[in-house]
CSV table of C-alpha atoms in Angstrom, one decimal:
chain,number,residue,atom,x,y,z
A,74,UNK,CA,46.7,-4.8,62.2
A,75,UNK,CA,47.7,-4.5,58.7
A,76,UNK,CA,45.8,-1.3,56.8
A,77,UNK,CA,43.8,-2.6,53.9
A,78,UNK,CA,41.4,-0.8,51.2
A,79,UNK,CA,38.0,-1.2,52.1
A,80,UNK,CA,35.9,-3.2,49.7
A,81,UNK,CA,32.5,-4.2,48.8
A,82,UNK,CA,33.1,-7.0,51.7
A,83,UNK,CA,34.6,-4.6,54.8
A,84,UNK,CA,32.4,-3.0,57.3
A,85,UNK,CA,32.9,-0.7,60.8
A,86,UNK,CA,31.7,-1.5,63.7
A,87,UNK,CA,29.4,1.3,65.2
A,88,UNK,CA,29.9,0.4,69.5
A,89,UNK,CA,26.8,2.6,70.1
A,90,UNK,CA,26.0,5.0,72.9
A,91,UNK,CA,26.9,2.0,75.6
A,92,UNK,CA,28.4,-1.8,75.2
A,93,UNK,CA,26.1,-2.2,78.4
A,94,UNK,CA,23.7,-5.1,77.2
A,95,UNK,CA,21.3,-4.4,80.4
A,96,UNK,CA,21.1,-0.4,78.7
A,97,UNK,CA,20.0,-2.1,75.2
A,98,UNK,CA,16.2,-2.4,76.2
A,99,UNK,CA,16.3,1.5,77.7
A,100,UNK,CA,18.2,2.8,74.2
A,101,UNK,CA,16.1,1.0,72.0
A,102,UNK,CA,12.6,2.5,73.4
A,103,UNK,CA,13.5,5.7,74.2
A,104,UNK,CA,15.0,6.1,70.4
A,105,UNK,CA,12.3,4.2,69.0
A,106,UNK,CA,10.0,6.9,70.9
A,107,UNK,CA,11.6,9.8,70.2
A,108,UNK,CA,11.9,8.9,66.6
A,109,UNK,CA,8.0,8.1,66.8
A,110,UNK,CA,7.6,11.3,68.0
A,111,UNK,CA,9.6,13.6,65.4
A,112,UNK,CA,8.2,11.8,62.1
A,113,UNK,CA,4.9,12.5,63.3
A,114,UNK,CA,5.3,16.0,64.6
A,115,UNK,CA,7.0,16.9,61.5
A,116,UNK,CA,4.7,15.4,59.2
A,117,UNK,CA,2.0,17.3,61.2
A,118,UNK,CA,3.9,20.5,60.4
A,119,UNK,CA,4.0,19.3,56.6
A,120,UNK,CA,0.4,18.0,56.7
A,121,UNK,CA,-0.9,21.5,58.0
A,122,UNK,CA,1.0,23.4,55.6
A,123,UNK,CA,0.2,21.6,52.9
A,124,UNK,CA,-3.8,21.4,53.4
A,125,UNK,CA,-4.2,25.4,54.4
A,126,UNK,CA,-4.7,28.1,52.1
A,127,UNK,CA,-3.9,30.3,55.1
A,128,UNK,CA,-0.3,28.9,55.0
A,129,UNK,CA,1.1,28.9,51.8
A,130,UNK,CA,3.3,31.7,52.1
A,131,UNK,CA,7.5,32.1,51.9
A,132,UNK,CA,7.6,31.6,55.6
A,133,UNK,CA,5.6,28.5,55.7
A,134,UNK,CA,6.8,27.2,52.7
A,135,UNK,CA,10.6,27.1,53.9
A,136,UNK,CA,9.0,25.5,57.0
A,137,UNK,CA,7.5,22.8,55.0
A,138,UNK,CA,11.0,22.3,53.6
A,139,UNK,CA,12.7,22.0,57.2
A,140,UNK,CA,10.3,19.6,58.7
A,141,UNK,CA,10.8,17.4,55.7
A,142,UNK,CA,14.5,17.7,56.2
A,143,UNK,CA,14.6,17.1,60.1
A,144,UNK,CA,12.1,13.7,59.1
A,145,UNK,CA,15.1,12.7,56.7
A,146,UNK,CA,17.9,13.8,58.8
A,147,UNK,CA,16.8,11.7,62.0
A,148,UNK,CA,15.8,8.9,59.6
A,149,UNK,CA,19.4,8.9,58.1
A,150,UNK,CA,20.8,7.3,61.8
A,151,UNK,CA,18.0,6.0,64.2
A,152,UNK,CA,16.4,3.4,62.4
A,153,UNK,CA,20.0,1.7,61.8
A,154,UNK,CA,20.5,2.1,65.0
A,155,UNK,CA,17.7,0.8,66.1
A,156,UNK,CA,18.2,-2.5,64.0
A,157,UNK,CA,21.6,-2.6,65.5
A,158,UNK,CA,20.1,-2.6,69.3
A,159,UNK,CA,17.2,-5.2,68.4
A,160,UNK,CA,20.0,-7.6,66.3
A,161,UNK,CA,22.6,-7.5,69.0
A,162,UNK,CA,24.6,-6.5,65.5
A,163,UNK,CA,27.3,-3.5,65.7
A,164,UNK,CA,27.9,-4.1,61.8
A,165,UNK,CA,27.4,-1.9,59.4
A,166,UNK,CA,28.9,-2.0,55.4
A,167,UNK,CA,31.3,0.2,53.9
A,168,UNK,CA,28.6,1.3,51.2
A,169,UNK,CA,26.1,2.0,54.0
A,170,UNK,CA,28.6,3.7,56.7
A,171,UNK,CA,29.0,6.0,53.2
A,172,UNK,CA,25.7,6.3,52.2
A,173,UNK,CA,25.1,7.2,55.8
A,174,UNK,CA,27.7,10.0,56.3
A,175,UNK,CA,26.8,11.3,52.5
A,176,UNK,CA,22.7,12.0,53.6
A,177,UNK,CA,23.0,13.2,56.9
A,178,UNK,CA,25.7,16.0,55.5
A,179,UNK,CA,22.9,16.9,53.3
A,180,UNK,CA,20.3,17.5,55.6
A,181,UNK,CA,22.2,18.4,58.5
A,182,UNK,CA,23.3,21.4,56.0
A,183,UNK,CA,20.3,22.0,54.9
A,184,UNK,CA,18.3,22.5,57.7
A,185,UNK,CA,21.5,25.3,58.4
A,186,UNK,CA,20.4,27.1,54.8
A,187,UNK,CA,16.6,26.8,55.4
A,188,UNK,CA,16.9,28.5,58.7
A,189,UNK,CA,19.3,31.3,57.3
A,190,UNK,CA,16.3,31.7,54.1
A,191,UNK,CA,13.6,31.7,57.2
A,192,UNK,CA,15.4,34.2,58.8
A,193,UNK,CA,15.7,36.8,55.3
A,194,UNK,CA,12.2,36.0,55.3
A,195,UNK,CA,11.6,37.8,58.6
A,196,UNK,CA,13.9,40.8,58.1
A,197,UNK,CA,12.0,41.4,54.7
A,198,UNK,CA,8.8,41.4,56.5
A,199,UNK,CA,9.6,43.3,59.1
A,200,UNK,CA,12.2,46.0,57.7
A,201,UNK,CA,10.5,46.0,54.0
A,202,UNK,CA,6.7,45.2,54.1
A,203,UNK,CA,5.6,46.8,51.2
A,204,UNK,CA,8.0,45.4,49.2
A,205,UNK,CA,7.8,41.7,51.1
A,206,UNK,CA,5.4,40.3,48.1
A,207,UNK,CA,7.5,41.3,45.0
A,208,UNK,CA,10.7,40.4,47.1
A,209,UNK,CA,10.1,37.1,48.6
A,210,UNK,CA,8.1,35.9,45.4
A,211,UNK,CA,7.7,32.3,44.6
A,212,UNK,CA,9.9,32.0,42.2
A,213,UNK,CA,12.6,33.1,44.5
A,214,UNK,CA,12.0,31.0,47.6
A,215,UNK,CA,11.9,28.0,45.0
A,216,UNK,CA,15.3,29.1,43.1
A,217,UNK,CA,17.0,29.5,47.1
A,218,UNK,CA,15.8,26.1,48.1
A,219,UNK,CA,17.0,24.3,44.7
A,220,UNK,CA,20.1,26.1,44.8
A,221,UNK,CA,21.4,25.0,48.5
A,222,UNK,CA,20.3,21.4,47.6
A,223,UNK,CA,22.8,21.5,44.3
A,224,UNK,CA,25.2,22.6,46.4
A,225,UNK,CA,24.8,20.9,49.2
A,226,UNK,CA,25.2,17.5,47.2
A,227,UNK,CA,28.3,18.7,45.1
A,228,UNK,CA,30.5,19.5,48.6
A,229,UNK,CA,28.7,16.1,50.7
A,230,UNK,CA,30.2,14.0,47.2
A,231,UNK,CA,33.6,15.5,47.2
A,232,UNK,CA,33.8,14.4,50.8
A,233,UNK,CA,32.5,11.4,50.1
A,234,UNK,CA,35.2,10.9,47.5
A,235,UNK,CA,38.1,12.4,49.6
A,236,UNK,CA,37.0,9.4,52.0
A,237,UNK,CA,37.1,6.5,49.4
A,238,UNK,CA,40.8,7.7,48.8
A,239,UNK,CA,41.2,6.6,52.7
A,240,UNK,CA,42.7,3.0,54.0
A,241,UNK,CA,40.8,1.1,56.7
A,242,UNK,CA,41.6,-1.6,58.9
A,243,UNK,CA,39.4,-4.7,58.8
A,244,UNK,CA,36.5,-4.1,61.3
A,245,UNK,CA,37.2,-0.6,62.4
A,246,UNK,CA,35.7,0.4,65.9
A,247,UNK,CA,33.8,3.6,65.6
A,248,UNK,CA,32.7,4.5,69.0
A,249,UNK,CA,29.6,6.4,67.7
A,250,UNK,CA,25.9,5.3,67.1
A,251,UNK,CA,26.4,6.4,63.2
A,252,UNK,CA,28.6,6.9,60.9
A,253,UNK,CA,30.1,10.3,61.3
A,254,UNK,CA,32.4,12.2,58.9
A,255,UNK,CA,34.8,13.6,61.9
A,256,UNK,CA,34.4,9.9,63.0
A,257,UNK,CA,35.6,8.1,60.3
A,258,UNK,CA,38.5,10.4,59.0
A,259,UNK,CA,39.7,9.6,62.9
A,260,UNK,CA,39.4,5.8,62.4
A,261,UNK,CA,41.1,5.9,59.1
A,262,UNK,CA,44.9,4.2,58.7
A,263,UNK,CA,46.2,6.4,56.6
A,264,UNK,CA,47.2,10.4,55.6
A,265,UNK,CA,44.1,12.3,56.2
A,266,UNK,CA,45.1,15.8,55.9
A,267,UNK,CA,43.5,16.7,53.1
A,268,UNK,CA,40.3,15.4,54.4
A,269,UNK,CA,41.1,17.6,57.3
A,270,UNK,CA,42.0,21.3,55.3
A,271,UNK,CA,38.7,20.8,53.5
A,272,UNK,CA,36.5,19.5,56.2
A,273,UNK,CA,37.3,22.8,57.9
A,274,UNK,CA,37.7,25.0,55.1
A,275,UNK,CA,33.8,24.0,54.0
A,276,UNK,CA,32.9,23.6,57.6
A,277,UNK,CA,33.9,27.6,57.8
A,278,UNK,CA,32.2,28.7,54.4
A,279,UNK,CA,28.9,26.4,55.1
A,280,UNK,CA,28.9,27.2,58.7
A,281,UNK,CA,30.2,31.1,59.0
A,282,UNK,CA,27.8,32.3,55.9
A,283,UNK,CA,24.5,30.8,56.7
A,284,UNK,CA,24.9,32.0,60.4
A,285,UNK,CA,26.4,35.5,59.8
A,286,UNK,CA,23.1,35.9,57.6
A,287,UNK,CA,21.0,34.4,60.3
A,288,UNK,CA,23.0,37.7,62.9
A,289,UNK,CA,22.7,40.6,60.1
A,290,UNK,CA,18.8,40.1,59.4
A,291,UNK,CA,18.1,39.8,63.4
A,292,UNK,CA,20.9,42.8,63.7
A,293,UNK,CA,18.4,44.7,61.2
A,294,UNK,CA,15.3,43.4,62.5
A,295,UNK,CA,16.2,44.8,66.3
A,296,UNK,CA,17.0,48.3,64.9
A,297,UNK,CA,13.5,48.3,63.1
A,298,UNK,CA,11.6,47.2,65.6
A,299,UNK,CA,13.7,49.6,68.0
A,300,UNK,CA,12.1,53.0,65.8
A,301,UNK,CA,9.0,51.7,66.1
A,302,UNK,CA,6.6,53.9,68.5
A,303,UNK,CA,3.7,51.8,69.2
A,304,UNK,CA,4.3,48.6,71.5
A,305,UNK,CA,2.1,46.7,70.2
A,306,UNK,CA,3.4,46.2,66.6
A,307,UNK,CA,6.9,45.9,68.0
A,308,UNK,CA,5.0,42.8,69.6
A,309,UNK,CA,3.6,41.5,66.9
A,310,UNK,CA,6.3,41.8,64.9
A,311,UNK,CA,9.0,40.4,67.0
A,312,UNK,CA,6.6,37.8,68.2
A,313,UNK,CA,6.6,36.7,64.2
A,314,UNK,CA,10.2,35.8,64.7
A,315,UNK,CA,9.9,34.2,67.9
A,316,UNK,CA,9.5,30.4,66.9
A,317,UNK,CA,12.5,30.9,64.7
A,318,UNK,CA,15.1,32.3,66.9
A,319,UNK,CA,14.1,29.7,69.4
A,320,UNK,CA,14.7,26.7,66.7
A,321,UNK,CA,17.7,28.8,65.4
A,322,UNK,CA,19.0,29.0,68.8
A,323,UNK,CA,18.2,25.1,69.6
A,324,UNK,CA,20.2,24.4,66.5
A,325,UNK,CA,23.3,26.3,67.0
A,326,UNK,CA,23.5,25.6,70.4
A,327,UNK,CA,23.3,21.6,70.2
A,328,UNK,CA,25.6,22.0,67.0
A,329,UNK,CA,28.4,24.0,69.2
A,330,UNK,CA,28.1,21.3,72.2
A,331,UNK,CA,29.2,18.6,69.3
A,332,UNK,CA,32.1,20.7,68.3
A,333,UNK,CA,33.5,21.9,71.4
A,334,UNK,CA,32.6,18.4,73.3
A,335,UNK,CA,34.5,16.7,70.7
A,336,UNK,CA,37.7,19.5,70.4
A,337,UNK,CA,37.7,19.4,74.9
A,338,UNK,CA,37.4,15.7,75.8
A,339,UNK,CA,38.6,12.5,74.7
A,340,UNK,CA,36.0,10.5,76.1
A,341,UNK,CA,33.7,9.2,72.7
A,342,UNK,CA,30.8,8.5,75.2
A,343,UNK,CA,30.4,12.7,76.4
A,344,UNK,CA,30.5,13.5,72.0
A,345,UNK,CA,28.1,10.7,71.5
A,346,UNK,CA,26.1,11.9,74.2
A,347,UNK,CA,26.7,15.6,72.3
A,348,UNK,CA,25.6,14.0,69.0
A,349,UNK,CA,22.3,12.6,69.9
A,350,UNK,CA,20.7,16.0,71.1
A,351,UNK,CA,22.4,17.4,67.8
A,352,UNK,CA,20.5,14.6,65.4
A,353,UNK,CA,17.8,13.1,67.6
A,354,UNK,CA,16.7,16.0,69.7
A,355,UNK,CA,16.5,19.2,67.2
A,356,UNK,CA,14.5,17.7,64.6
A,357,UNK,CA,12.6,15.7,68.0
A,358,UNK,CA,11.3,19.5,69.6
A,359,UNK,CA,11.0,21.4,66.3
A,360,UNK,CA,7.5,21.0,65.3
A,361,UNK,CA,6.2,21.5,68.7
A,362,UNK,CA,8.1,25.0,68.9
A,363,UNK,CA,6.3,26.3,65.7
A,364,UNK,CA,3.1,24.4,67.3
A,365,UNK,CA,3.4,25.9,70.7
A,366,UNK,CA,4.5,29.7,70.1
A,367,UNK,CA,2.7,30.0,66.7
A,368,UNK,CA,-0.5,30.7,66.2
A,369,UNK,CA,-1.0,29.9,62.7
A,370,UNK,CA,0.5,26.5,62.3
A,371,UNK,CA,-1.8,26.1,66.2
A,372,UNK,CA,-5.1,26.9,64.1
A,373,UNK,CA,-3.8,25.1,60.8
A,374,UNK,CA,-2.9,21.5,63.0
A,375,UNK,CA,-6.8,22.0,64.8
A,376,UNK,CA,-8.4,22.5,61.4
A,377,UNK,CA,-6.4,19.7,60.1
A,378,UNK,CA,-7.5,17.5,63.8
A,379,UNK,CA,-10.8,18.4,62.9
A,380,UNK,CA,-11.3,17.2,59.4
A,381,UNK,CA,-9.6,14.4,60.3
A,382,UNK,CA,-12.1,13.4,62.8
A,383,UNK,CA,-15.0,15.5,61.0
A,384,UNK,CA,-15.7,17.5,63.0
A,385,UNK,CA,-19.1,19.9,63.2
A,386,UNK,CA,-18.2,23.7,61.7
């Protein structure tokens, strides 16, 4: 088939998790479910935050930035493919396959920063708590979140512009359930190394930073909490950091399954598979891991509950 430019008329053709139509029903509801279930766990988390006084601090406040995040990021790719199940229509337009790839870069990455700034967080207030206030001040969580979002944008538009410079063939298959970067660099008809060199290159610098951060705060956190004589504030302050290691953890480790299930197999199915607990998943079991194993967000949500239904004091 003869490589054209795409234009405003071209589109991919996303082939889903399964071309099985009697799987279609299944997909659709567990999707639609967990989808249900991460927009309103993470607006809980945002919702709680937001209404108590007892929460507005540096570590809450990048929380309130990572459940909005994970509600964008999920909302990037199920709902299309949701549409796509319910239609019977693998389509999806050039612009939108873009737009697609362009915001899920975005969040993806910056749910990667907002965990590296929530783990500073914790090795400030557990290595420096006398200086944690003047430190983490507002005006410095605020400057760290604005910052990653500029750029965050600038590096997800010079991919997006290194991909316009790409030929397509008229209704490329993409065996995925969204529109991928990795994914559509493969599909494309023509030269794509330089998409490659700077994939990786930005891959390393977005991906080695932010997690090398993430190891030299917990690196410094261990060896405080290791001189400290009492066990019960070793407790209490490791237990600070236990929601976050377990999200950090749940992050990374879903994130590595992508990349090695996609650089070991060939089959699209087993990286699909890869990619769903990766973008559906994560931002599915966040908010219950700071609800479960935190007891401020537990006593924020019951307060919030109990407005809600107004509840006797």
């Amino acid at each position: 088939m003869e490589a054209e430019n795409q234009t405003k008329f071209s589109k991919f053709l996303l082939l889903g998790l399964s071309e099985d139509p009697e799987l279609q029903p299944l997909f659709f509801g567990l999707f639609l479910s967990m989808y249900v279930v991460a927009v309103l766990g993470n607006l809980s988390i945002i919702l709680a935050v937001t209404s108590d006084s007892h929460l507005h601090t540096p570590m809450y406040f990048f929380l309130f930035n990572l459940s909005f995040v994970d509600i964008c990021c999920i909302t990037t790719t199920v709902p299309k493919m949701l549409v796509n199940i319910q239609t019977q229509n693998k389509d999806i337009s050039y612009i939108g396959c873009l737009t697609q790839v362009y915001f899920f870069m975005i969040f993806a990455a910056l749910d990667n920063f907002l965990l590296t700034m929530m783990a500073y967080d914790r090795f400030v207030a557990i290595c420096h708590p006398l200086h944690y206030t003047v430190i983490m001040n507002p005006r410095l969580c605020v400057l760290l979140v604005l910052v990653s979002w500029v750029i965050i944008f600038l590096v997800s538009l010079l991919h997006i512009v290194l991909i316009t410079r790409l030929n397509f063939c008229i209704d490329t298959e993409m065996p995925h359930f969204f529109c991928e970067l990795t994914q559509i660099i493969k599909v494309a008809c023509s030269d794509t190394h330089i998409n490659y060199i700077f994939l990786y290159v930005l891959t390393a610098l977005m991906g080695v930073f932010p997690l090398s951060g993430i190891l030299f705060s917990y690196s410094q956190i261990v060896s405080s909490l290791m001189r400290m004589s009492s066990a019960g504030r070793k407790y209490k302050a490791f237990s600070t950091c236990g929601s976050h290691l377990s999200v950090v953890s749940l992050f990374y480790g879903t994130g590595l399954w992508v990349c090695l299930s996609s650089a070991v197999t060939h089959s699209s199915q087993t990286s699909s598979i890869a990619s769903v607990l990766y973008t559906v998943v994560t931002p599915m079991l966040n908010p219950f891991i700071y609800s479960l194993r935190n007891k401020d967000v537990k006593g924020a949500l019951g307060r919030l509950l109990c407005r809600a239904g107004s509840c006797p004091r």
